CSV table of N, CA and C in Angstrom, one decimal:
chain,number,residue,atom,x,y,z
A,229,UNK,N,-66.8,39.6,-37.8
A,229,UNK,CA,-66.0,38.5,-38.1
A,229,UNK,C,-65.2,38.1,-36.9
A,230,UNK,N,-65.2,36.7,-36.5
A,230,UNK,CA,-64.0,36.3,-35.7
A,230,UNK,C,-62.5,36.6,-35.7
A,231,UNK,N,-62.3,37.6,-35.1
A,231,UNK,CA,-60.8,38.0,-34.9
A,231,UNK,C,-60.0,36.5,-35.2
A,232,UNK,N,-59.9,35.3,-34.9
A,232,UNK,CA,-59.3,34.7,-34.6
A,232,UNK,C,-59.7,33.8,-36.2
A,233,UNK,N,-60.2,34.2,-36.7
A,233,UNK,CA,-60.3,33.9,-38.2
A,233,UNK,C,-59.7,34.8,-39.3
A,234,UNK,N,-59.4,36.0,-39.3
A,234,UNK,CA,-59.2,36.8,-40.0
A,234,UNK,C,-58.4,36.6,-40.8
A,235,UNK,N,-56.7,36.0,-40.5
A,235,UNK,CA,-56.1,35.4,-41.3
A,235,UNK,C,-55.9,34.6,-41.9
A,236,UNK,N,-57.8,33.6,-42.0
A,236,UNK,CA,-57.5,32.9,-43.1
A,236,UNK,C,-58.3,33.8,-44.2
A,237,UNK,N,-59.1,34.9,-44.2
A,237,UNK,CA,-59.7,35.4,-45.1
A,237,UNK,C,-58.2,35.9,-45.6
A,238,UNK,N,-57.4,36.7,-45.2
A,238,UNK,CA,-56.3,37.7,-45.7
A,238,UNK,C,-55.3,36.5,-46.2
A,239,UNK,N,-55.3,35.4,-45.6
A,239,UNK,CA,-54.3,34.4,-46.5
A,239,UNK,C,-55.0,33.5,-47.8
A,240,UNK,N,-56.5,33.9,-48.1
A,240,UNK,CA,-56.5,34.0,-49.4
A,240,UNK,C,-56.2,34.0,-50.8
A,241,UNK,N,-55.6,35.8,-50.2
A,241,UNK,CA,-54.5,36.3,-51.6
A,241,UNK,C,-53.4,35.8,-52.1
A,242,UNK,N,-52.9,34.7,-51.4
A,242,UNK,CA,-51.7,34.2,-52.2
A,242,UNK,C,-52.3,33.3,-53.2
A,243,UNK,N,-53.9,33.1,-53.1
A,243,UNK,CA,-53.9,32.1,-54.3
A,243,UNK,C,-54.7,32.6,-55.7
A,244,UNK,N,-55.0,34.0,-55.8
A,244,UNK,CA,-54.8,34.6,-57.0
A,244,UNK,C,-55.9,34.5,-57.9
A,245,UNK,N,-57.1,34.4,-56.6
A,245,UNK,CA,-58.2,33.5,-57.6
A,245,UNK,C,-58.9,35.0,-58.6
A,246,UNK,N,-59.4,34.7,-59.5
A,246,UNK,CA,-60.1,35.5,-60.7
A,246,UNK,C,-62.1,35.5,-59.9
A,247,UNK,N,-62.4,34.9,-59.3
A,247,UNK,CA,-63.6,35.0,-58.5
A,247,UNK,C,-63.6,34.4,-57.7
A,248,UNK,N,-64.1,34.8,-56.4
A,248,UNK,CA,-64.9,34.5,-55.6
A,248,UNK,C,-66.5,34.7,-55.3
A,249,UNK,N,-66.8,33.3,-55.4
A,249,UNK,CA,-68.3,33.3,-55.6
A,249,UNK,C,-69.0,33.2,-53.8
A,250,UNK,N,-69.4,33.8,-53.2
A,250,UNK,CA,-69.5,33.3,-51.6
A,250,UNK,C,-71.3,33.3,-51.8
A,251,UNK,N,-71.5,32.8,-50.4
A,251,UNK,CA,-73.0,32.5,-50.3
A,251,UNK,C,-73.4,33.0,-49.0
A,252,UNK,N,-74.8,32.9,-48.6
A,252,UNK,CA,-74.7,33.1,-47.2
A,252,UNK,C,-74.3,32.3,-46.3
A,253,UNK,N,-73.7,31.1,-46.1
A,253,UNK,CA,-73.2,30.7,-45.4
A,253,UNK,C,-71.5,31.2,-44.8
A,254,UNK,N,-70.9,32.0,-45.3
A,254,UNK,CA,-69.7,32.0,-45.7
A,254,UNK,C,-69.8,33.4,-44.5
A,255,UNK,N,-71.0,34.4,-44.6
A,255,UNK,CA,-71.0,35.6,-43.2
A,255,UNK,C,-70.4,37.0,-44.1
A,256,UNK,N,-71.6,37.8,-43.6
A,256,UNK,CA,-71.2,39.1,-44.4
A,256,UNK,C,-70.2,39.9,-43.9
A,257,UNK,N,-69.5,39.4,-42.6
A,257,UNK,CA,-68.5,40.0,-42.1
A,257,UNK,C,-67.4,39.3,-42.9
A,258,UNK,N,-67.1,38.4,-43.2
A,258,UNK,CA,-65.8,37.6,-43.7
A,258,UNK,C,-66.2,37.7,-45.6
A,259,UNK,N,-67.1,38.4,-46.2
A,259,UNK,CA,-67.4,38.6,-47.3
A,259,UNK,C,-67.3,40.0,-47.6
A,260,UNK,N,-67.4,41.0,-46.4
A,260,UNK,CA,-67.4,42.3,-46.7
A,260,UNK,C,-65.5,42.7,-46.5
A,261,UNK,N,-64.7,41.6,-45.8
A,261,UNK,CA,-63.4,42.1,-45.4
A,261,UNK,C,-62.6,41.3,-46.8
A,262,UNK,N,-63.2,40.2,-47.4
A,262,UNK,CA,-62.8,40.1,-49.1
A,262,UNK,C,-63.2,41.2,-50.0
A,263,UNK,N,-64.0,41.9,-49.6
A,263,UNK,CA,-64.4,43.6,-51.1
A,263,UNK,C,-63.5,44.4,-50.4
A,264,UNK,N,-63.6,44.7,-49.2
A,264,UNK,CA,-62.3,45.3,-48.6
A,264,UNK,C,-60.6,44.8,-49.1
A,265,UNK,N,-60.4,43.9,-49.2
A,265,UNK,CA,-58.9,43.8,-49.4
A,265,UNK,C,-59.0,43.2,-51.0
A,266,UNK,N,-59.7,43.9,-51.6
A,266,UNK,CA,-59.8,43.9,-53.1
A,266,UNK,C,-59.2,42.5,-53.7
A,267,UNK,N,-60.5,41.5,-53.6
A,267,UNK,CA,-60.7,40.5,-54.0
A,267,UNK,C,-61.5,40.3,-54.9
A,268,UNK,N,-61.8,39.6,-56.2
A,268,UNK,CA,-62.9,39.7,-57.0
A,268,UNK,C,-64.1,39.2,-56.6
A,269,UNK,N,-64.8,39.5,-56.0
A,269,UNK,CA,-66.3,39.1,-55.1
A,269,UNK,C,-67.4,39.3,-56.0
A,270,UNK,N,-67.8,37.9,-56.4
A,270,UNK,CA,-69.3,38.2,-57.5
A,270,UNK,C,-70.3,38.9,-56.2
A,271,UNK,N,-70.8,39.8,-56.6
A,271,UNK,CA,-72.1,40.3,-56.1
A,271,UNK,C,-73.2,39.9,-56.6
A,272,UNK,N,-74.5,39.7,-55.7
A,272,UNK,CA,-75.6,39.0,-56.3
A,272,UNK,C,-76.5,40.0,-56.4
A,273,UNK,N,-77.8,39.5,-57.1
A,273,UNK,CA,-78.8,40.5,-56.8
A,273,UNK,C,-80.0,40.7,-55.7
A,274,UNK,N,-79.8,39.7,-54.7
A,274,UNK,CA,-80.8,40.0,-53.4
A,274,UNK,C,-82.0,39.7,-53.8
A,275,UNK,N,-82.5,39.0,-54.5
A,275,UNK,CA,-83.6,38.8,-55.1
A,275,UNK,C,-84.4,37.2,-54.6
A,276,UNK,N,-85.3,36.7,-54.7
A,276,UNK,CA,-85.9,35.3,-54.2
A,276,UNK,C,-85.7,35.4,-53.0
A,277,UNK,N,-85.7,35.9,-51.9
A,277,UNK,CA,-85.7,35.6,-50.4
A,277,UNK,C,-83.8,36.2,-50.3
A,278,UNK,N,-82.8,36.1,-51.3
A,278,UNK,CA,-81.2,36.3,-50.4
A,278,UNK,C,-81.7,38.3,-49.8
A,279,UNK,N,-81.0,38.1,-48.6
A,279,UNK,CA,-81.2,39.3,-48.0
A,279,UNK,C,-80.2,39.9,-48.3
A,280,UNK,N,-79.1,40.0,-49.3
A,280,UNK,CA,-77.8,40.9,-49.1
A,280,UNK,C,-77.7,40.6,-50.8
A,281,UNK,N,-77.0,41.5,-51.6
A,281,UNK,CA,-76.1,41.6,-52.8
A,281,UNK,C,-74.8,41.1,-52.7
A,282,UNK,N,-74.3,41.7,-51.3
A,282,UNK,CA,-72.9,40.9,-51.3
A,282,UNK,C,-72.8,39.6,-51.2
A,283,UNK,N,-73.3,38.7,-51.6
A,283,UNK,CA,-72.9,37.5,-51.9
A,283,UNK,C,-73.9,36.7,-52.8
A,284,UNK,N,-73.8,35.8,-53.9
A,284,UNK,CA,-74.6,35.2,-54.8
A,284,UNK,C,-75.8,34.3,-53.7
A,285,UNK,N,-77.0,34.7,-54.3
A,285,UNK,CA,-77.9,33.8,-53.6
A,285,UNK,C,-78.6,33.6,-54.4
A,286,UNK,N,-80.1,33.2,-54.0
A,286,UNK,CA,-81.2,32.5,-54.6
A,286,UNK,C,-81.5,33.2,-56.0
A,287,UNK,N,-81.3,32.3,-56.9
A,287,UNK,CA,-81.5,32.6,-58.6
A,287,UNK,C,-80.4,33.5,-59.3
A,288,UNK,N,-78.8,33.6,-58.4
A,288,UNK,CA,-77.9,34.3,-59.4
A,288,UNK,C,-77.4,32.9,-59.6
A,289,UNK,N,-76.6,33.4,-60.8
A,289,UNK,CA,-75.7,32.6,-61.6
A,289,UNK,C,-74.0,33.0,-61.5
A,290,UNK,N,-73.2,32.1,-61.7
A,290,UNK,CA,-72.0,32.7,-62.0
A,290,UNK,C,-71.7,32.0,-62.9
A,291,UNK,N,-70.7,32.4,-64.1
A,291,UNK,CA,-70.3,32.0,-64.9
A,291,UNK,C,-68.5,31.9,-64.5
A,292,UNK,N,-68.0,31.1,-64.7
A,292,UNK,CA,-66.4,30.9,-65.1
A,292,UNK,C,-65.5,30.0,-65.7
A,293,UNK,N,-64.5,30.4,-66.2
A,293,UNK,CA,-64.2,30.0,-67.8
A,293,UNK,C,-64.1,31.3,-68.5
């Protein structure tokens, strides 16, 4: 993760969100330091081509509400 980004992943938390849904575009360094600072991070299942669980890819769902 860009050093010089990090505070906006950590300034996040003031907004209290109930999920975060991320994709691959978003970077498993800046998705792995939201499960680190215990953020609600939907995990996917890595399935259809997504190479990683940590983050929703091809054919997961999220529900909210």
């Amino acid at each position: 993760m860009n050093p010089d980004r990090k505070h906006i992943v950590k300034g996040m938390g003031k907004f209290n969100f109930k999920k975060v849904a991320c994709n691959h575009c978003t970077g498993a360094a800046a998705v792995q330091k939201m499960v680190d600072l215990g953020y609600p991070v939907v995990r996917g299942a890595a399935r259809f081509g997504s190479k990683s669980d940590l983050y929703v890819g091809n054919g997961d769902t999220v529900k909210f509400g």
